[in-house]
GROMACS .gro file of N, CA and C in nm:
model
  177
    1MET      N    1  -2.239  -0.186  -0.188
    1MET     CA    2  -2.312  -0.309  -0.217
    1MET      C    3  -2.275  -0.364  -0.353
    2ASP      N    4  -2.246  -0.278  -0.451
    2ASP     CA    5  -2.211  -0.324  -0.583
    2ASP      C    6  -2.078  -0.402  -0.580
    3LEU      N    7  -1.988  -0.368  -0.489
    3LEU     CA    8  -1.865  -0.442  -0.480
    3LEU      C    9  -1.890  -0.586  -0.439
    4ILE      N   10  -1.982  -0.609  -0.347
    4ILE     CA   11  -2.019  -0.741  -0.305
    4ILE      C   12  -2.080  -0.816  -0.422
    5ARG      N   13  -2.167  -0.752  -0.499
    5ARG     CA   14  -2.230  -0.816  -0.612
    5ARG      C   15  -2.125  -0.853  -0.719
    6ILE      N   16  -2.028  -0.772  -0.739
    6ILE     CA   17  -1.923  -0.800  -0.837
    6ILE      C   18  -1.838  -0.920  -0.791
    7ILE      N   19  -1.811  -0.926  -0.661
    7ILE     CA   20  -1.737  -1.042  -0.608
    7ILE      C   21  -1.821  -1.168  -0.629
    8PHE      N   22  -1.951  -1.163  -0.600
    8PHE     CA   23  -2.037  -1.282  -0.627
    8PHE      C   24  -2.037  -1.310  -0.774
    9ALA      N   25  -2.035  -1.208  -0.860
    9ALA     CA   26  -2.040  -1.229  -1.005
    9ALA      C   27  -1.918  -1.300  -1.050
   10ILE      N   28  -1.805  -1.277  -0.985
   10ILE     CA   29  -1.678  -1.346  -1.027
   10ILE      C   30  -1.682  -1.487  -0.980
   11LEU      N   31  -1.729  -1.512  -0.856
   11LEU     CA   32  -1.730  -1.648  -0.804
   11LEU      C   33  -1.843  -1.732  -0.863
   12LEU      N   34  -1.962  -1.675  -0.872
   12LEU     CA   35  -2.080  -1.748  -0.921
   12LEU      C   36  -2.165  -1.646  -0.998
   13PRO      N   37  -2.142  -1.631  -1.128
   13PRO     CA   38  -2.207  -1.523  -1.209
   13PRO      C   39  -2.360  -1.515  -1.191
   14PRO      N   40  -2.431  -1.625  -1.198
   14PRO     CA   41  -2.580  -1.611  -1.185
   14PRO      C   42  -2.625  -1.552  -1.049
   15LEU      N   43  -2.549  -1.577  -0.946
   15LEU     CA   44  -2.585  -1.518  -0.817
   15LEU      C   45  -2.570  -1.366  -0.819
   16GLY      N   46  -2.465  -1.318  -0.880
   16GLY     CA   47  -2.446  -1.172  -0.891
   16GLY      C   48  -2.559  -1.106  -0.970
   17VAL      N   49  -2.602  -1.172  -1.077
   17VAL     CA   50  -2.714  -1.119  -1.156
   17VAL      C   51  -2.842  -1.127  -1.078
   18PHE      N   52  -2.864  -1.238  -1.010
   18PHE     CA   53  -2.990  -1.253  -0.929
   18PHE      C   54  -2.997  -1.143  -0.824
   19LEU      N   55  -2.887  -1.113  -0.756
   19LEU     CA   56  -2.889  -1.011  -0.654
   19LEU      C   57  -2.915  -0.872  -0.714
   20GLN      N   58  -2.884  -0.854  -0.839
   20GLN     CA   59  -2.903  -0.721  -0.900
   20GLN      C   60  -3.045  -0.708  -0.961
   21VAL      N   61  -3.088  -0.805  -1.038
   21VAL     CA   62  -3.215  -0.792  -1.111
   21VAL      C   63  -3.323  -0.895  -1.077
   22GLY      N   64  -3.288  -0.993  -0.996
   22GLY     CA   65  -3.390  -1.095  -0.965
   22GLY      C   66  -3.403  -1.202  -1.071
   23LEU      N   67  -3.514  -1.278  -1.065
   23LEU     CA   68  -3.537  -1.385  -1.158
   23LEU      C   69  -3.603  -1.332  -1.285
   24GLY      N   70  -3.523  -1.288  -1.378
   24GLY     CA   71  -3.574  -1.235  -1.500
   24GLY      C   72  -3.494  -1.290  -1.618
   25LYS      N   73  -3.512  -1.228  -1.731
   25LYS     CA   74  -3.448  -1.276  -1.852
   25LYS      C   75  -3.296  -1.270  -1.843
   26HIS      N   76  -3.240  -1.169  -1.774
   26HIS     CA   77  -3.098  -1.154  -1.761
   26HIS      C   78  -3.040  -1.268  -1.674
   27PHE      N   79  -3.115  -1.307  -1.573
   27PHE     CA   80  -3.071  -1.421  -1.488
   27PHE      C   81  -3.057  -1.551  -1.568
   28TRP      N   82  -3.161  -1.583  -1.647
   28TRP     CA   83  -3.162  -1.706  -1.723
   28TRP      C   84  -3.059  -1.702  -1.834
   29LEU      N   85  -3.043  -1.582  -1.898
   29LEU     CA   86  -2.936  -1.568  -1.997
   29LEU      C   87  -2.800  -1.589  -1.940
   30ASN      N   88  -2.780  -1.540  -1.816
   30ASN     CA   89  -2.650  -1.558  -1.750
   30ASN      C   90  -2.626  -1.701  -1.716
   31ILE      N   91  -2.727  -1.777  -1.675
   31ILE     CA   92  -2.709  -1.920  -1.651
   31ILE      C   93  -2.663  -1.990  -1.776
   32LEU      N   94  -2.732  -1.957  -1.890
   32LEU     CA   95  -2.693  -2.019  -2.015
   32LEU      C   96  -2.548  -1.982  -2.055
   33LEU      N   97  -2.512  -1.856  -2.040
   33LEU     CA   98  -2.375  -1.817  -2.073
   33LEU      C   99  -2.273  -1.882  -1.981
   34THR      N  100  -2.308  -1.901  -1.855
   34THR     CA  101  -2.215  -1.963  -1.759
   34THR      C  102  -2.198  -2.110  -1.794
   35ILE      N  103  -2.304  -2.176  -1.837
   35ILE     CA  104  -2.295  -2.316  -1.876
   35ILE      C  105  -2.209  -2.328  -2.003
   36LEU      N  106  -2.226  -2.238  -2.097
   36LEU     CA  107  -2.147  -2.242  -2.222
   36LEU      C  108  -2.001  -2.206  -2.201
   37GLY      N  109  -1.976  -2.121  -2.105
   37GLY     CA  110  -1.840  -2.082  -2.073
   37GLY      C  111  -1.836  -1.992  -1.953
   38TYR      N  112  -1.750  -2.020  -1.863
   38TYR     CA  113  -1.747  -1.943  -1.736
   38TYR      C  114  -1.718  -1.797  -1.757
   39ILE      N  115  -1.624  -1.765  -1.845
   39ILE     CA  116  -1.583  -1.626  -1.870
   39ILE      C  117  -1.697  -1.543  -1.928
   40PRO      N  118  -1.772  -1.594  -2.031
   40PRO     CA  119  -1.885  -1.512  -2.076
   40PRO      C  120  -1.989  -1.486  -1.969
   41GLY      N  121  -2.010  -1.579  -1.881
   41GLY     CA  122  -2.101  -1.559  -1.766
   41GLY      C  123  -2.050  -1.447  -1.675
   42ILE      N  124  -1.921  -1.446  -1.649
   42ILE     CA  125  -1.868  -1.338  -1.563
   42ILE      C  126  -1.881  -1.203  -1.630
   43VAL      N  127  -1.849  -1.195  -1.758
   43VAL     CA  128  -1.856  -1.069  -1.834
   43VAL      C  129  -1.999  -1.016  -1.835
   44HIS      N  130  -2.092  -1.104  -1.861
   44HIS     CA  131  -2.233  -1.062  -1.864
   44HIS      C  132  -2.278  -1.014  -1.723
   45ALA      N  133  -2.238  -1.087  -1.619
   45ALA     CA  134  -2.283  -1.050  -1.484
   45ALA      C  135  -2.226  -0.913  -1.445
   46VAL      N  136  -2.098  -0.889  -1.472
   46VAL     CA  137  -2.040  -0.762  -1.435
   46VAL      C  138  -2.104  -0.650  -1.518
   47TRP      N  139  -2.132  -0.678  -1.644
   47TRP     CA  140  -2.197  -0.578  -1.732
   47TRP      C  141  -2.337  -0.541  -1.676
   48ILE      N  142  -2.415  -0.642  -1.636
   48ILE     CA  143  -2.547  -0.612  -1.582
   48ILE      C  144  -2.537  -0.535  -1.452
   49ILE      N  145  -2.444  -0.569  -1.367
   49ILE     CA  146  -2.432  -0.493  -1.241
   49ILE      C  147  -2.388  -0.351  -1.264
   50ALA      N  148  -2.296  -0.330  -1.357
   50ALA     CA  149  -2.250  -0.195  -1.387
   50ALA      C  150  -2.354  -0.112  -1.457
   51ARG      N  151  -2.430  -0.176  -1.549
   51ARG     CA  152  -2.527  -0.107  -1.630
   51ARG      C  153  -2.653  -0.064  -1.552
   52THR      N  154  -2.702  -0.151  -1.469
   52THR     CA  155  -2.828  -0.124  -1.403
   52THR      C  156  -2.818  -0.034  -1.282
   53GLY      N  157  -2.696  -0.024  -1.227
   53GLY     CA  158  -2.676   0.063  -1.112
   53GLY      C  159  -2.739   0.005  -0.986
   54PRO      N  160  -2.739   0.081  -0.875
   54PRO     CA  161  -2.794   0.030  -0.751
   54PRO      C  162  -2.945   0.002  -0.764
   55LYS      N  163  -2.987  -0.098  -0.689
   55LYS     CA  164  -3.131  -0.139  -0.689
   55LYS      C  165  -3.211  -0.027  -0.611
   56GLN      N  166  -3.324   0.008  -0.670
   56GLN     CA  167  -3.409   0.105  -0.605
   56GLN      C  168  -3.492   0.041  -0.497
   57GLN      N  169  -3.494   0.095  -0.380
   57GLN     CA  170  -3.578   0.042  -0.272
   57GLN      C  171  -3.695   0.135  -0.251
   58HIS      N  172  -3.815   0.074  -0.251
   58HIS     CA  173  -3.935   0.153  -0.232
   58HIS      C  174  -3.970   0.153  -0.083
   59VAL      N  175  -4.009   0.272  -0.035
   59VAL     CA  176  -4.043   0.284   0.103
   59VAL      C  177  -4.189   0.278   0.124
   0.00000   0.00000   0.00000
C-alpha cells in the first residue's frame, strides 16, 4: 500500500499525505509546500509516508 501512496505523492503530493495521515497539520503543510513549489511538496509527502510507516487499523 505504501507504493500506491508514494505514486500518489509524486502525482499529487497532498493526496499522498492525506492517505497516510488524514486531515492534519502535515496535510496543510504539504498543500502550502506544493503551492510554493511542486518539488518541495513531493519531498515532504514521500518523507511523511516513509517516516510514519503503515497506517494502524483498529479492529
